[in-house]
XYZ file of C-alpha atoms in Angstrom:
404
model
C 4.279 17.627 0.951
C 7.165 18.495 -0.708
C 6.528 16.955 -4.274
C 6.052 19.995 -5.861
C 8.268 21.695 -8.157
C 11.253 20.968 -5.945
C 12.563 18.147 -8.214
C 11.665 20.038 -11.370
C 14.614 22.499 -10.843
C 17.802 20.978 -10.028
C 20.211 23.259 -12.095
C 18.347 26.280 -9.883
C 19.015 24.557 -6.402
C 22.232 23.699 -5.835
C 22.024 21.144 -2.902
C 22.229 18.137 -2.448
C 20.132 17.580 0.707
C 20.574 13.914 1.240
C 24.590 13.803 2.142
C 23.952 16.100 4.483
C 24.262 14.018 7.768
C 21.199 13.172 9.734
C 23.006 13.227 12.858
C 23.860 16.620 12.627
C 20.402 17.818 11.678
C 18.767 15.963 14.894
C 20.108 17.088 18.161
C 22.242 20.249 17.827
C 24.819 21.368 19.788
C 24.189 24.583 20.002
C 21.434 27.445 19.544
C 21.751 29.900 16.992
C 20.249 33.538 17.143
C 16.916 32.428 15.568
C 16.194 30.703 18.601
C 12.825 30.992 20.040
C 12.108 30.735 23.393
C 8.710 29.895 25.060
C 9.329 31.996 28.279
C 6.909 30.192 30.995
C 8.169 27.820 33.861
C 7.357 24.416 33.569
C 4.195 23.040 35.267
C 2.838 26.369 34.677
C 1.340 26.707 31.483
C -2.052 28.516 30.844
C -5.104 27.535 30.952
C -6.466 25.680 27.544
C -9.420 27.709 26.449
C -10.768 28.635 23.047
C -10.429 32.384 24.287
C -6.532 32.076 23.486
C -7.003 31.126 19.403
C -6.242 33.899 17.647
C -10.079 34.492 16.519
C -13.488 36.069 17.651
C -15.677 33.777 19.205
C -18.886 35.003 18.481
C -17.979 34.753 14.846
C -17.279 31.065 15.313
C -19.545 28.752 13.213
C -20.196 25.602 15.309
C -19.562 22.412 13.772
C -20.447 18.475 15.535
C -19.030 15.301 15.337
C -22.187 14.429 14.080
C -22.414 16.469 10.850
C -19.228 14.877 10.146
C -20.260 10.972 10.958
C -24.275 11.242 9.818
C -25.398 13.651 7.878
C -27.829 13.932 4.752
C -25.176 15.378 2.879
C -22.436 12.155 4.036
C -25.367 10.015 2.719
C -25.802 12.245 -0.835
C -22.082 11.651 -1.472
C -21.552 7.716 0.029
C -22.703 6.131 -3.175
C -20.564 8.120 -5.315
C -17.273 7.702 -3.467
C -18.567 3.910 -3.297
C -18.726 4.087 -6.801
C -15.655 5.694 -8.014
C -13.226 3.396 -5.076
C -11.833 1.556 -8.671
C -12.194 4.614 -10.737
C -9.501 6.824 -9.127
C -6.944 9.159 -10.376
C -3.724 6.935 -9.420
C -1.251 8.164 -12.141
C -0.891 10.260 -15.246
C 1.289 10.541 -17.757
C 0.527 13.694 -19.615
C 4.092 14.164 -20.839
C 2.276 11.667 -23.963
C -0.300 13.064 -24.511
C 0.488 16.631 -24.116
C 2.522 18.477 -26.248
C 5.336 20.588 -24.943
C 5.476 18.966 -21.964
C 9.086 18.106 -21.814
C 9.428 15.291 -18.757
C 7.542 13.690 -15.872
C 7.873 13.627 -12.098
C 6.158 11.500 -10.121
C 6.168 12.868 -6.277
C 3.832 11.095 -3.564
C 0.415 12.884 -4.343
C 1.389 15.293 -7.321
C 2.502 14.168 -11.107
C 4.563 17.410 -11.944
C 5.550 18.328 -15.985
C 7.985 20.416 -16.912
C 6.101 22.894 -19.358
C 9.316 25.124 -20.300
C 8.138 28.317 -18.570
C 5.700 26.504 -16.135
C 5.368 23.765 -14.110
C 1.727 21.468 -14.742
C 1.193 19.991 -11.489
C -1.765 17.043 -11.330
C -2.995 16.708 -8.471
C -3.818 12.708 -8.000
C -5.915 10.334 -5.218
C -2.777 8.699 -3.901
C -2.730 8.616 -0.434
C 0.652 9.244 1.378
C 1.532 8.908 4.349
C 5.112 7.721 6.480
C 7.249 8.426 3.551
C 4.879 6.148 0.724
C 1.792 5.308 -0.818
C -0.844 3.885 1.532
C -4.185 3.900 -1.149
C -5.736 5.931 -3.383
C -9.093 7.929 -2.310
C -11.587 8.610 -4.564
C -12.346 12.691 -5.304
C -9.106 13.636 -2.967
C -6.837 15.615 -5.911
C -10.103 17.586 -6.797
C -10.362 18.736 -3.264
C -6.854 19.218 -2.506
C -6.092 21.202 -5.865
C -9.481 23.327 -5.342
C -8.552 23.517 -1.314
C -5.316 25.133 -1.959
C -6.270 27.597 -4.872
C -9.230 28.320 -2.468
C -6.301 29.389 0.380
C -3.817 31.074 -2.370
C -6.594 33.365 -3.314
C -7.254 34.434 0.277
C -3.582 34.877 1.308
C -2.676 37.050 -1.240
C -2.273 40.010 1.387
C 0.491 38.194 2.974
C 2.632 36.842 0.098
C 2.816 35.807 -3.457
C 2.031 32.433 -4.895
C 3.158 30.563 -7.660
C -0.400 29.810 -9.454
C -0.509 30.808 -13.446
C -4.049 28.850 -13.844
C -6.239 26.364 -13.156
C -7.667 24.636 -16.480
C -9.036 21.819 -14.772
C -10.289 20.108 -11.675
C -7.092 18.440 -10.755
C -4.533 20.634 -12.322
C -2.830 23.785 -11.160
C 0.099 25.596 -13.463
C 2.856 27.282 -12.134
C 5.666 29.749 -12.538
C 8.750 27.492 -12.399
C 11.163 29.372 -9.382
C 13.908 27.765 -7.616
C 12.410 25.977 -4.599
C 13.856 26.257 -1.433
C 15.222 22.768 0.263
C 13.192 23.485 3.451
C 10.140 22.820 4.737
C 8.184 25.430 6.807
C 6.229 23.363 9.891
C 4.731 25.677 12.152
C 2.881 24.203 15.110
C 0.393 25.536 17.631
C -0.373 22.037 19.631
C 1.664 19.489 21.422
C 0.673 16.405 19.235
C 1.202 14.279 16.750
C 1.661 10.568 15.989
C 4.915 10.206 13.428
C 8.410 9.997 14.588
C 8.764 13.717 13.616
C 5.513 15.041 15.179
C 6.083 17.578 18.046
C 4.366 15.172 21.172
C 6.272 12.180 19.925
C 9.791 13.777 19.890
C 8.322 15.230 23.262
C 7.414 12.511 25.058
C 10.664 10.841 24.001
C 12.590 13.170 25.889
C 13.673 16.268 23.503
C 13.029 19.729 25.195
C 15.190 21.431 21.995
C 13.674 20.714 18.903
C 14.631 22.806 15.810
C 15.888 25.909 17.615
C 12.744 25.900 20.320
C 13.106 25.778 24.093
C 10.396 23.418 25.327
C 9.651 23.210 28.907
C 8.951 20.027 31.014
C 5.111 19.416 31.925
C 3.460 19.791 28.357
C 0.919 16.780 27.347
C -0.658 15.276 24.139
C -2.947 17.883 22.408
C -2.165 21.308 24.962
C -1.929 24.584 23.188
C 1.509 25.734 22.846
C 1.653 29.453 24.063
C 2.611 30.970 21.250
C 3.175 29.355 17.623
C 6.415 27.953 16.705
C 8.416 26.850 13.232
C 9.675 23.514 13.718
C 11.867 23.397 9.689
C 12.542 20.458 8.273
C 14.734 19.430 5.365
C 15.105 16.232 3.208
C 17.602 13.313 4.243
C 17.448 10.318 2.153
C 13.932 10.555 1.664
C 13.029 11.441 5.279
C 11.941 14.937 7.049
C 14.527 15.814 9.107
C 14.713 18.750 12.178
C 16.968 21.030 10.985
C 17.174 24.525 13.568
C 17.296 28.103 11.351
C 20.806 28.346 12.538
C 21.800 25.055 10.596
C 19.906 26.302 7.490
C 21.999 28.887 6.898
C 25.244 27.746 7.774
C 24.182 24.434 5.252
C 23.505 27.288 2.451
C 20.250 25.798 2.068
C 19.071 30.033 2.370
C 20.522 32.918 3.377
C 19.557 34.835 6.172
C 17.720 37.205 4.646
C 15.753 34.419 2.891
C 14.914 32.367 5.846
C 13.900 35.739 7.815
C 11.100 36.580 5.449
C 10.109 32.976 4.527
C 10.083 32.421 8.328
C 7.669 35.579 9.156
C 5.245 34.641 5.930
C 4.987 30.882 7.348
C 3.811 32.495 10.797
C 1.574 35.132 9.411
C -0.041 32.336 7.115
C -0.441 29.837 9.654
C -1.982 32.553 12.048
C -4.517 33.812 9.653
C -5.383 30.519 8.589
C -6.411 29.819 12.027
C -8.530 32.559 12.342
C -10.420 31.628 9.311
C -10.881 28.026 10.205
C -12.235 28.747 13.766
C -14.702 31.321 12.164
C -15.515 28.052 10.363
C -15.873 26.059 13.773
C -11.971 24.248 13.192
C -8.953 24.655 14.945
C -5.665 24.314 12.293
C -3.529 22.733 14.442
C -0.143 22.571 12.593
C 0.617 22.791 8.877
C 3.498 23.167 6.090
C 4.628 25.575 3.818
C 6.985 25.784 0.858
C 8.716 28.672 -1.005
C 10.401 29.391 -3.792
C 12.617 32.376 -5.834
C 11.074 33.679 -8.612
C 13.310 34.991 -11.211
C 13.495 38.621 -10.332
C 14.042 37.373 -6.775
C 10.542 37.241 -4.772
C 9.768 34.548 -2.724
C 6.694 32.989 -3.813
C 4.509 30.441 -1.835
C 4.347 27.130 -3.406
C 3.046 23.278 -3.203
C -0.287 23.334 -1.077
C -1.833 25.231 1.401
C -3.475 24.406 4.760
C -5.087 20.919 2.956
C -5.702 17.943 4.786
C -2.509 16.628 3.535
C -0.392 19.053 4.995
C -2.392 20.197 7.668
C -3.841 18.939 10.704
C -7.743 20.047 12.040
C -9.803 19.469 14.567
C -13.128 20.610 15.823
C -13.247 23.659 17.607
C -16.202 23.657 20.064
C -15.268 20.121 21.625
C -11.606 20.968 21.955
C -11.324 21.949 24.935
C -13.612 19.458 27.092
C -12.429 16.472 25.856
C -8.570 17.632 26.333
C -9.858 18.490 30.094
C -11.321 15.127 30.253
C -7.811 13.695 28.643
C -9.784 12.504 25.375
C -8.385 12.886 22.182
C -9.724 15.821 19.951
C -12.429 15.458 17.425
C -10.816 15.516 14.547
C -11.278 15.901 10.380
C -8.052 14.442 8.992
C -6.061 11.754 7.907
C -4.912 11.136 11.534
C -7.409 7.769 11.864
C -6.052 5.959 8.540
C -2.527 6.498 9.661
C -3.604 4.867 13.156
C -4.789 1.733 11.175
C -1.780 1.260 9.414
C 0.305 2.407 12.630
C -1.754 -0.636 14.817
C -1.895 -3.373 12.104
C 1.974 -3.337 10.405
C 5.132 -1.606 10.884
C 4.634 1.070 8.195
C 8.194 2.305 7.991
C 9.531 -0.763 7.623
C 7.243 -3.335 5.798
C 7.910 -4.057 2.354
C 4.372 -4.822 1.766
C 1.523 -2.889 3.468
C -2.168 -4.197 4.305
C -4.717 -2.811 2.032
C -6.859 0.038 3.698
C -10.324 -1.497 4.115
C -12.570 0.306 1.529
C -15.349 1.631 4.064
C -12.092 3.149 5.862
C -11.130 4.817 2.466
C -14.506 6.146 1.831
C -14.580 7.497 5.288
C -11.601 9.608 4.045
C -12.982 10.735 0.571
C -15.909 12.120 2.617
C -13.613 13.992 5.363
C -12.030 15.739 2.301
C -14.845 16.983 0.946
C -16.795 17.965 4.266
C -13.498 19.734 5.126
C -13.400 21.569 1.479
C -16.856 22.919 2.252
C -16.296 23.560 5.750
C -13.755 25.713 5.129
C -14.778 27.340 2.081
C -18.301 27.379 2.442
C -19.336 26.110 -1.129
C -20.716 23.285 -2.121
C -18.135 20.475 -3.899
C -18.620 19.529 -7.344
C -18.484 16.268 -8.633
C -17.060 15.758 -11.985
C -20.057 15.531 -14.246
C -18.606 14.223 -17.499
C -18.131 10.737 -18.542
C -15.052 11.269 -20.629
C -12.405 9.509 -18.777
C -10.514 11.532 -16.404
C -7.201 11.198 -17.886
C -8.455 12.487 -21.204
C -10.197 15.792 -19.952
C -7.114 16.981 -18.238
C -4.772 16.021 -21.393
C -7.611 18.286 -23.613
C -7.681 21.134 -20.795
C -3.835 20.909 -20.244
C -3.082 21.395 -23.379
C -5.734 24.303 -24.613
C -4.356 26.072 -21.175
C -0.858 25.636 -22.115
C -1.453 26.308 -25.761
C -2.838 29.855 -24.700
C 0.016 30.542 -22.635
C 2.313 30.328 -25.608
């Protein structure tokens, strides 16, 4: 996360993220008032139940393990995924075959063009994950571009987003704004894998991590009490903790700015969990981005709540198998970044393993069962044999064209 639009609007955001030391972002010396603090003594956390998720239970839809490993609709899809593994989406390059579009970007997931006005942002099948490109997956820009317009339309009540249109599968345009340098992370679970995740900085120690006040006691996958923001920003090419104090005293927002971005990230990430266990899935953590608009809103930007940038799990199994110390059943990307986690040093390697392919169409599959899990219509294959990179370039620019 992260690709989108911030790179398109340097003259707009004037900082320069990456000389800011990481050693001061890490450990800070001292709390600022945007401190939160999770008042409980250690040892003496509740109990983890369902009951505490901010939904209804009796609205919850129940969803298995097993719809997600065997089911008639996994086997109506296989052979398609199967079939499109060397027929992916892997790059673009729209700024030559578009006119108008005045430059390229190429972020970890998202191509973005600078469109004068707006922003085109493609949507690919690269896979990212610890800071580069793992392997492409077939179908996965469809679902996360149709994923996130799918969550923009529903949050409208709680802020503004940047969407102008979508004119095709894998494309989204956007009002250009200045982006904020910061990342919004808001968590509601101890857990996590990456050197940044919440149980790994945990377990290592840390009981202050971006302005919260963590108590001793906590294990993999509990249920924090109450949500928290965890912020990051961008150090030479890394997430970095930063605490709210720090982000304003960097001039990476003001006050004001962080205060409402900081409330919208919380409100988001709480509704979204309402909706998903109504849909039988616990959102476990997530990211959000924001941007200025010109007459000074704060719009929400890049993705939202997409198996990229969030986390799920399934909610009717949660809480037995963290009782019984088993990890949670889960419908993410968690399991491909284990493989690469247990067979190379994926930080560090110049050259990765390639993902085996029925490990990659495990993935396309999880996309799409999440896309209709969570928006409870059917996903759409593309149906046209024009190749892919030609039907966006024709629907980019007849969308921009009417814009104009």
């Amino acid at each position: 996360m992260g690709d989108c639009m911030r790179s398109l609007t340097p003259l707009k955001t004037p900082f320069h993220i990456n000389k800011i030391p990481t050693s001061k972002l890490l450990f800070p010396s001292s709390l600022s008032s945007f401190q939160t603090k999770l008042c409980f003594e250690p040892n003496n956390y509740p109990k983890i139940s369902l009951s505490v998720l901010p939904s209804q239970n009796q609205n919850q839809q129940k969803l298995s393990l097993d719809a997600l490993v065997s089911s008639n609709r996994k086997e109506q899809l296989l052979g398609d995924i199967q079939a499109s593994l060397s027929n992916c989406l892997s790059e673009t390059n729209l700024h030559l075959s578009v006119p108008g579009l005045r430059s390229k970007t190429r972020g970890k997931v998202r191509d973005i063009y600078d469109g004068g006005d707006y922003l085109v942002l493609v949507t690919t099948d690269r896979q990212s994950a610890f800071d580069r490109i793992l392997a492409s997956i077939p179908f996965k820009g469809q679902v996360l571009n149709e994923t996130s317009l799918w969550w923009f339309d529903q949050t409208r009540h709680i802020t503004p987003n940047a969407v102008v249109s979508s004119p095709d599968k894998n494309v989204t345009i956007a009002k250009k704004c200045s982006v904020f340098p910061v990342e919004f992370v808001v968590r509601g679970f101890v857990t996590g894998s990456t050197d940044t995740s919440l149980w790994t900085v945990y377990n290592n120690g840390v009981r202050n991590y971006c302005g919260n006040a963590l108590p001793d006691g906590l294990v993999k996958n509990q249920k924090l009490p109450a949500n928290i923001l965890t912020p990051t920003t961008k150090a030479e090419d890394h997430d970095v903790p930063v605490t709210p104090d720090e982000i304003i005293k960097l001039g990476l927002m003001t006050e004001a700015e962080f205060d409402e971005a900081s409330r919208k990230a919380l409100s988001l990430f709480e509704y979204g969990q309402r909706v998903a266990l109504e849909h039988g899935l616990i959102l476990v953590d997530t990211k959000y981005e924001f941007g200025k608009d010109s007459d000074g809103s704060i719009l929400l930007i890049d993705e939202v709540h997409t198996p990229d940038s969030s986390r799920y799990w399934i909610a009717h199994s949660y809480e037995e198998r963290f009782q019984n110390g088993l990890e949670p059943e889960n419908i993410d990307k968690e399991f491909l970044r284990l493989w690469f986690r247990d067979h190379c040093n994926p930080y560090e390697d110049e050259v990765l393993p390639a993902a085996p392919e029925e490990l990659i169409s495990e993935l396309a599959w999880r996309y799409i069962f999440l896309y209709e899990a969570i928006t409870k219509s059917r996903f759409e294959l593309p149906l046209t044999e024009e190749p892919i990179h030609d039907r966006i370039s024709r629907n980019v620019s007849s969308a921009l064209s009417a814009l104009l």
